[in-house]
PDB file of C-alpha atoms in Angstrom:
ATOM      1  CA  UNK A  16      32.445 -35.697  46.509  1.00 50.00           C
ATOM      2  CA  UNK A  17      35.079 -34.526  44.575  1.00 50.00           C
ATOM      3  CA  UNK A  18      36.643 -30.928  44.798  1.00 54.00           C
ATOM      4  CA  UNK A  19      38.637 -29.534  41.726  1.00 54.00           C
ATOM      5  CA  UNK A  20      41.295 -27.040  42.699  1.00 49.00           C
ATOM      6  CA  UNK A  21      41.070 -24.209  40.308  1.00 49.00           C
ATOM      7  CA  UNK A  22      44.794 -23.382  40.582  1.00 45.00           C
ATOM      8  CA  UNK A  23      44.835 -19.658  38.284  1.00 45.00           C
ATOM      9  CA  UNK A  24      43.881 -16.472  40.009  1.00 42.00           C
ATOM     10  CA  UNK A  25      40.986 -14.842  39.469  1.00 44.00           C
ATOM     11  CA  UNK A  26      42.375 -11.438  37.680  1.00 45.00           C
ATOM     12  CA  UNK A  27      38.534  -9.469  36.991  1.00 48.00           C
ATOM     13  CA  UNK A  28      36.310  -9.487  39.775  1.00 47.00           C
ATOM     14  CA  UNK A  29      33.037 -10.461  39.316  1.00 50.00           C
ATOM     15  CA  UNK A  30      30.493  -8.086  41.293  1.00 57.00           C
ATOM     16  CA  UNK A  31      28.499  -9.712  44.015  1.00 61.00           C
ATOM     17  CA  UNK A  32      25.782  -8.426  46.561  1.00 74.00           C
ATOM     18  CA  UNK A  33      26.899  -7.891  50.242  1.00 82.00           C
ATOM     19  CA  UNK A  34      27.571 -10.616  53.011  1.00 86.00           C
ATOM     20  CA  UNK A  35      25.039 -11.770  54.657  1.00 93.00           C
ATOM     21  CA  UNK A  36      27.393 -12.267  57.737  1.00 95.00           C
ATOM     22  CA  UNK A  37      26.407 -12.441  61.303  1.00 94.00           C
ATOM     23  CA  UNK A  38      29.380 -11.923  63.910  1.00 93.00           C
ATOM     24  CA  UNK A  39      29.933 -11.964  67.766  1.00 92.00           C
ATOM     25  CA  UNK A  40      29.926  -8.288  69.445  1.00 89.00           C
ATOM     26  CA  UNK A  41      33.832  -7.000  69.808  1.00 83.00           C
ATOM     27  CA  UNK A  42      34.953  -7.904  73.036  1.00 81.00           C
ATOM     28  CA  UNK A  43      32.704 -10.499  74.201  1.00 84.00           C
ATOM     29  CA  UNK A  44      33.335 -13.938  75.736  1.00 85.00           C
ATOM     30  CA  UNK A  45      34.989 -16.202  72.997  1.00 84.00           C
ATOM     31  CA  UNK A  46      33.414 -19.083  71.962  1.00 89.00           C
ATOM     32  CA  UNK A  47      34.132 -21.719  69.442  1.00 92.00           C
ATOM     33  CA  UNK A  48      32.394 -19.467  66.514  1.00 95.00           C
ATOM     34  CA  UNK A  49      32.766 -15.976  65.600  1.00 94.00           C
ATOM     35  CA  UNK A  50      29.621 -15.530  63.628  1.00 95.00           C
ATOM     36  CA  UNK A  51      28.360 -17.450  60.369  1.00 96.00           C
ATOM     37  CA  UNK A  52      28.234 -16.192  57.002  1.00 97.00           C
ATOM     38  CA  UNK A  53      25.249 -17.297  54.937  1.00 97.00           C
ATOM     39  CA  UNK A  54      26.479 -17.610  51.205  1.00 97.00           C
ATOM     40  CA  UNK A  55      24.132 -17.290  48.424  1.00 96.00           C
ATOM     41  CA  UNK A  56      26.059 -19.817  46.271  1.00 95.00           C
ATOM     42  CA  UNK A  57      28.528 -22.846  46.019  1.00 95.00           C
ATOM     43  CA  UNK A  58      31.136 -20.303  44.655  1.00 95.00           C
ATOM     44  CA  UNK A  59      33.668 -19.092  46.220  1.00 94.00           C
ATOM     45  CA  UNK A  60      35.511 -16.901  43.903  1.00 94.00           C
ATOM     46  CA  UNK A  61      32.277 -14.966  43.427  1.00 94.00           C
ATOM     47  CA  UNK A  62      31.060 -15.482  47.335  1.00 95.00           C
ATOM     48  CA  UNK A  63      34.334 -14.529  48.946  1.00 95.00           C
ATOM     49  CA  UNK A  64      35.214 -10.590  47.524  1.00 95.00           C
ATOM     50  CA  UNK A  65      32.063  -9.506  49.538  1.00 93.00           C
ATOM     51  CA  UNK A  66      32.547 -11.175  52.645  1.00 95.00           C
ATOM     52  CA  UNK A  67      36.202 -10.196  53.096  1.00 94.00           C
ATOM     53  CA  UNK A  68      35.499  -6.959  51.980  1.00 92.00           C
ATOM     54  CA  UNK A  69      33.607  -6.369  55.219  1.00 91.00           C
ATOM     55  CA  UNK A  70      36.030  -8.329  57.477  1.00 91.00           C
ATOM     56  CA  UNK A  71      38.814  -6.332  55.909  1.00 90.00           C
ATOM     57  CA  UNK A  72      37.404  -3.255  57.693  1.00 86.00           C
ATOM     58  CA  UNK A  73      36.194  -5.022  60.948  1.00 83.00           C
ATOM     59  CA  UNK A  74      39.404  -7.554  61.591  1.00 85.00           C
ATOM     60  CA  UNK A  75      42.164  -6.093  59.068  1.00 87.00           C
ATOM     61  CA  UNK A  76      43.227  -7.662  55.970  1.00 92.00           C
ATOM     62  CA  UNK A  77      42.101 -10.998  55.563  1.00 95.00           C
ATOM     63  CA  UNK A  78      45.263 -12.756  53.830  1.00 95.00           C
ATOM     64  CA  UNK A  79      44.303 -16.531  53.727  1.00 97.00           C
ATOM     65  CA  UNK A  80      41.061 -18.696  54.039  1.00 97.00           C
ATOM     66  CA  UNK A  81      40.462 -22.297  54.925  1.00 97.00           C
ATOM     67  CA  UNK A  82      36.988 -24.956  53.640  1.00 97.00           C
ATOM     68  CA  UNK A  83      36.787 -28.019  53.984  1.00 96.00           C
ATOM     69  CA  UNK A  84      35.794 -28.926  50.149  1.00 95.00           C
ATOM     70  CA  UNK A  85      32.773 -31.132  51.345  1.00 94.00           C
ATOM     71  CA  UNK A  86      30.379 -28.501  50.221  1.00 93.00           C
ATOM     72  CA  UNK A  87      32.551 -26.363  47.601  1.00 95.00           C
ATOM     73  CA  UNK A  88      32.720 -27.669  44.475  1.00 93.00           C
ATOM     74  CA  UNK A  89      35.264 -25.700  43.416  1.00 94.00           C
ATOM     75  CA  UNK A  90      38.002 -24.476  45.093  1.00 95.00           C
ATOM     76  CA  UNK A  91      39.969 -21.191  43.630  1.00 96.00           C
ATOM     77  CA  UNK A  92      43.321 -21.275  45.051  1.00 96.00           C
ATOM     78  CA  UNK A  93      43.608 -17.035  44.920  1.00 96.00           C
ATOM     79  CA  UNK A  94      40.844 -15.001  44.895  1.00 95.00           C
ATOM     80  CA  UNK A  95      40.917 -10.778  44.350  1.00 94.00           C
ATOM     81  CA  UNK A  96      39.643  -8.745  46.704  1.00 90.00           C
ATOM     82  CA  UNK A  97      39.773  -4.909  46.833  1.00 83.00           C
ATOM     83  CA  UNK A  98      43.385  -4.438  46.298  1.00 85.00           C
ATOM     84  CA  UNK A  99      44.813  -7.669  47.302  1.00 93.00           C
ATOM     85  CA  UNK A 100      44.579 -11.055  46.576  1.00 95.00           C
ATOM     86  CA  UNK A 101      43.047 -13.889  48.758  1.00 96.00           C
ATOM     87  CA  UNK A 102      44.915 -17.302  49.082  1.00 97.00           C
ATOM     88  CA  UNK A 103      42.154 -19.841  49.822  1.00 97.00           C
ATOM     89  CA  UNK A 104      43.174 -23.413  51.487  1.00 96.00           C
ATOM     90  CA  UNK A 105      41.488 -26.485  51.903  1.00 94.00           C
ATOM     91  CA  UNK A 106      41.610 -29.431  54.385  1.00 93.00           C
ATOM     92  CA  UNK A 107      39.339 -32.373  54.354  1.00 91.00           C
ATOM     93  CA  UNK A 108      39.839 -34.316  57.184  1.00 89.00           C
ATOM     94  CA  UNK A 109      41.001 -31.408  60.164  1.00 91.00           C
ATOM     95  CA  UNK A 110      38.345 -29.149  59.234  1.00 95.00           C
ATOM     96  CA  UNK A 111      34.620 -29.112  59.919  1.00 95.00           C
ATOM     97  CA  UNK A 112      32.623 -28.692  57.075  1.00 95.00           C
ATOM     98  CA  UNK A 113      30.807 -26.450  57.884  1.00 97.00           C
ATOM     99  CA  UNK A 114      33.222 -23.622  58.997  1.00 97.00           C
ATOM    100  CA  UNK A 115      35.289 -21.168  57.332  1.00 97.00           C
ATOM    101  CA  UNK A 116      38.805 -20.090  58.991  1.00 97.00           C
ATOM    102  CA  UNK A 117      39.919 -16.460  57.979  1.00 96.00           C
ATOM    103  CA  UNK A 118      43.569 -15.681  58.366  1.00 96.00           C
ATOM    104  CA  UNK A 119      44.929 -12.149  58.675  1.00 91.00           C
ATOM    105  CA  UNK A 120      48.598 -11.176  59.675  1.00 83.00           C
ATOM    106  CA  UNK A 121      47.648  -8.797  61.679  1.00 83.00           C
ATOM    107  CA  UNK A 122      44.809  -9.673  63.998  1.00 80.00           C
ATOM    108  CA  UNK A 123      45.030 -13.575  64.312  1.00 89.00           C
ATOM    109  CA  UNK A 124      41.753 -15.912  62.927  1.00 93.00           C
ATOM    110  CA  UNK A 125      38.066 -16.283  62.983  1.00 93.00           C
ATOM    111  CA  UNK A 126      36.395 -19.433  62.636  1.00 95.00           C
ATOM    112  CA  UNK A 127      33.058 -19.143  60.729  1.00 96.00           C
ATOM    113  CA  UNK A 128      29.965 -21.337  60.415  1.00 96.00           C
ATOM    114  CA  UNK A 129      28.803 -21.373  56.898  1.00 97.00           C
ATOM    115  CA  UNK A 130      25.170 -22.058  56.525  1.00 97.00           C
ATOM    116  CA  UNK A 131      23.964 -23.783  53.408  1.00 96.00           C
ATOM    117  CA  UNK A 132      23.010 -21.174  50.524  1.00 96.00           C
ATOM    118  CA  UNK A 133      19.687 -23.582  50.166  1.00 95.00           C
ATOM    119  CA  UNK A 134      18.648 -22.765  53.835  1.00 94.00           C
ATOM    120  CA  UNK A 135      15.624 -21.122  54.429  1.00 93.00           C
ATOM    121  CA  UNK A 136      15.338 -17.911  55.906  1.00 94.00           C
ATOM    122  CA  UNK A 137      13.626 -18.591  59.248  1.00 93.00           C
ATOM    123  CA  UNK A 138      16.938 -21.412  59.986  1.00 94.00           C
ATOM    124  CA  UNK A 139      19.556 -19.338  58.386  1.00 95.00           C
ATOM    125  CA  UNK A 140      18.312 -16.860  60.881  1.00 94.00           C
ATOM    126  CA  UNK A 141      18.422 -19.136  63.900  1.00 94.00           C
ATOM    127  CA  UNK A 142      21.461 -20.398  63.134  1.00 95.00           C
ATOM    128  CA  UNK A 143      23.247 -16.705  62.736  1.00 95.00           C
ATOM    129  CA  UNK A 144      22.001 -15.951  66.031  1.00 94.00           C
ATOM    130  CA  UNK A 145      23.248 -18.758  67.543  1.00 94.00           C
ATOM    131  CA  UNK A 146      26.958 -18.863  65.934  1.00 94.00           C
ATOM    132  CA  UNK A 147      26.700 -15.186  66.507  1.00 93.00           C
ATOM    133  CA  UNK A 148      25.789 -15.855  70.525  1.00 92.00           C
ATOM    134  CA  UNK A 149      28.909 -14.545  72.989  1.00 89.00           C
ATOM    135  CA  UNK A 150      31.014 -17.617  74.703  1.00 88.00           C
ATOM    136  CA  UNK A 151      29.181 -20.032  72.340  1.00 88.00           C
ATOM    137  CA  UNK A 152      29.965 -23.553  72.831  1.00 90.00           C
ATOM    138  CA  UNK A 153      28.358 -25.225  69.832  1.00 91.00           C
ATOM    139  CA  UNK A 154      30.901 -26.078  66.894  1.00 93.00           C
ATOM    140  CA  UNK A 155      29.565 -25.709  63.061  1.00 93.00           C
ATOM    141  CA  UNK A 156      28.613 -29.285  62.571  1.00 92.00           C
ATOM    142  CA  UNK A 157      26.772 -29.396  66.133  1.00 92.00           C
ATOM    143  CA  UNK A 158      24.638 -26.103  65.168  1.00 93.00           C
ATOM    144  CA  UNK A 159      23.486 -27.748  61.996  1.00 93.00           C
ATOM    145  CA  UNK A 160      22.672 -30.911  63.422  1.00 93.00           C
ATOM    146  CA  UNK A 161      20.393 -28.932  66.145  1.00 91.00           C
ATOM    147  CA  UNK A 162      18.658 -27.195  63.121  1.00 90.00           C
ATOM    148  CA  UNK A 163      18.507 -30.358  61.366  1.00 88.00           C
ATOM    149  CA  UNK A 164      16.845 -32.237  64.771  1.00 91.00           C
ATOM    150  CA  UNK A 165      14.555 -29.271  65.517  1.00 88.00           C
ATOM    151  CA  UNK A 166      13.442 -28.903  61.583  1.00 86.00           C
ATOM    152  CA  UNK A 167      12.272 -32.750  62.306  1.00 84.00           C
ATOM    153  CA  UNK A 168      10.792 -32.059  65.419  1.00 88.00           C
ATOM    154  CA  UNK A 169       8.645 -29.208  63.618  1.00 86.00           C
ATOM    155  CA  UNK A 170       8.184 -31.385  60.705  1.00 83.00           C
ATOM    156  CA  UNK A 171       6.412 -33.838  62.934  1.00 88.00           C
ATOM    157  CA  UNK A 172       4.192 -32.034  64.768  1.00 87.00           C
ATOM    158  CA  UNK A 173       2.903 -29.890  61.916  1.00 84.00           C
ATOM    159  CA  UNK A 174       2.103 -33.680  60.479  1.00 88.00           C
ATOM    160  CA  UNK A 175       0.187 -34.172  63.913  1.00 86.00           C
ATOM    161  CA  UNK A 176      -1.591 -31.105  64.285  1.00 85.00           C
ATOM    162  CA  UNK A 177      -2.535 -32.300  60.435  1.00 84.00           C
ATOM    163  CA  UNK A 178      -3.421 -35.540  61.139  1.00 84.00           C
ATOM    164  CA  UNK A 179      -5.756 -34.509  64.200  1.00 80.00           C
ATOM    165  CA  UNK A 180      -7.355 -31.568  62.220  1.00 82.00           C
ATOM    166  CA  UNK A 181      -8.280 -34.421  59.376  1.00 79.00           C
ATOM    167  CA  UNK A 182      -9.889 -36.680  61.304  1.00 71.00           C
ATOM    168  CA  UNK A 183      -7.107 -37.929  63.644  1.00 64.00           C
ATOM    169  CA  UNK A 184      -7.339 -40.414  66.102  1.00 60.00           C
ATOM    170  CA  UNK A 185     -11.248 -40.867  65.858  1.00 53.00           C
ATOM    171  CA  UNK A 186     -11.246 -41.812  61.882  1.00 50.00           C
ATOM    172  CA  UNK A 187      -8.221 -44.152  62.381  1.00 51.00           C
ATOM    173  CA  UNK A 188     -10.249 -46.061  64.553  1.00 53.00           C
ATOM    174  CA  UNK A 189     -13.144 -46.492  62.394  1.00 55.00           C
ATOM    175  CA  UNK A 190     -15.623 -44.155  64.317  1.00 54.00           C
ATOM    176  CA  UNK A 191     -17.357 -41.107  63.230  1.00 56.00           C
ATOM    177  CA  UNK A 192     -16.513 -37.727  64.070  1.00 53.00           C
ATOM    178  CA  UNK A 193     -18.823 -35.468  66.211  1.00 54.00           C
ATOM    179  CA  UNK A 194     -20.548 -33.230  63.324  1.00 53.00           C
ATOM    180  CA  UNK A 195     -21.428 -31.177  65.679  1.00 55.00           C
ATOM    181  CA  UNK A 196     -18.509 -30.838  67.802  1.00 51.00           C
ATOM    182  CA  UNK A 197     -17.814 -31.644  71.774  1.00 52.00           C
ATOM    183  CA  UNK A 198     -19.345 -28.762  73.058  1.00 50.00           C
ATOM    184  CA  UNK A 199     -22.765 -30.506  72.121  1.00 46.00           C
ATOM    185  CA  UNK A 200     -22.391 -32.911  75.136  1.00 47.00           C
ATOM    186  CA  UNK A 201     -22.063 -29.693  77.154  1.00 48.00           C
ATOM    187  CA  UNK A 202     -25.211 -28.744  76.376  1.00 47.00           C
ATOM    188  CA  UNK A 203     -26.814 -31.719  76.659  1.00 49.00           C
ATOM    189  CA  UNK A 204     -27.627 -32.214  72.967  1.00 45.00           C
TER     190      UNK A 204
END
């Protein structure tokens, strides 16, 4: 994929709903991930005003952000926020792509996952909670891979429980299903 670096600043901003952010409680454990921010779009110079608005107040002025352009299409290279601008980065190969980095002079950085705007809301929800989780271990890519293995796992067994509920095993094999169910060996019918 390609990424084109839009290199003019974005002078009007362009109103957008509030974050859907998750983060880890102040003063817990550290962990690899400080929350995860679920985007509604591939934009980031409409995507990022609202979620550094909030971190503004939480971690002090946000002053730089990092993506890996893997899943951003386009790139702004200065984005306005509330009073100030944004200078957004990008790295390819030194940067998961799944994870944000936030930059502020005054507080240090925060490592985001971001979570696919296309993700549903049961996973998105999952996977908040678990880049949220204090002392957290997991790094972007490996949370999405465990929602992408358990999504399969689910996948599969709702096939199963279909499969068996059709007919299953017993119409595979070429025999007839009980039309009157197994409790009618029970009682001796």
């Amino acid at each position: 994929m390609t990424a084109i670096i839009d290199r003019m600043t974005i002078s009007g901003r362009v109103a957008s709903p509030p974050a859907r952010l998750s983060l880890t409680p102040a003063g817990s454990v550290p962990g690899l991930l400080d929350g995860a921010w679920w985007p509604r779009s591939r934009d980031l110079s409409r995507e990022l005003p609202s979620l550094v608005e909030v971190l503004d107040a939480c971690w002090g002025r946000i002053t730089r952000v990092t993506v890996n352009p893997t899943h951003w299409p386009v790139i702004p290279r200065k984005v306005a926020v509330a009073g100030h601008t944004v200078h957004v980065g990008w790295f390819t190969d030194e940067q998961d792509p799944h994870k944000l980095i936030l930059l502020s002079y005054t507080a240090g950085r925060w490592d985001l996952l971001v979570i696919p705007p296309e993700t549903g809301e049961a996973a998105a929800g999952r996977l908040m909670a678990a880049a949220a989780a204090a002392g957290g271990l997991a790094a972007a890519s490996g949370l999405m891979a465990s929602e992408d293995i358990a999504r399969d796992a689910r996948d599969a067994l709702a096939r199963e429980v279909e499969w068996e509920t059709d007919g299953g095993h017993a119409s595979a094999a070429g025999e007839q299903p009980n039309p009157t169910g197994p409790m009618s060996s029970v009682r001796g019918r």
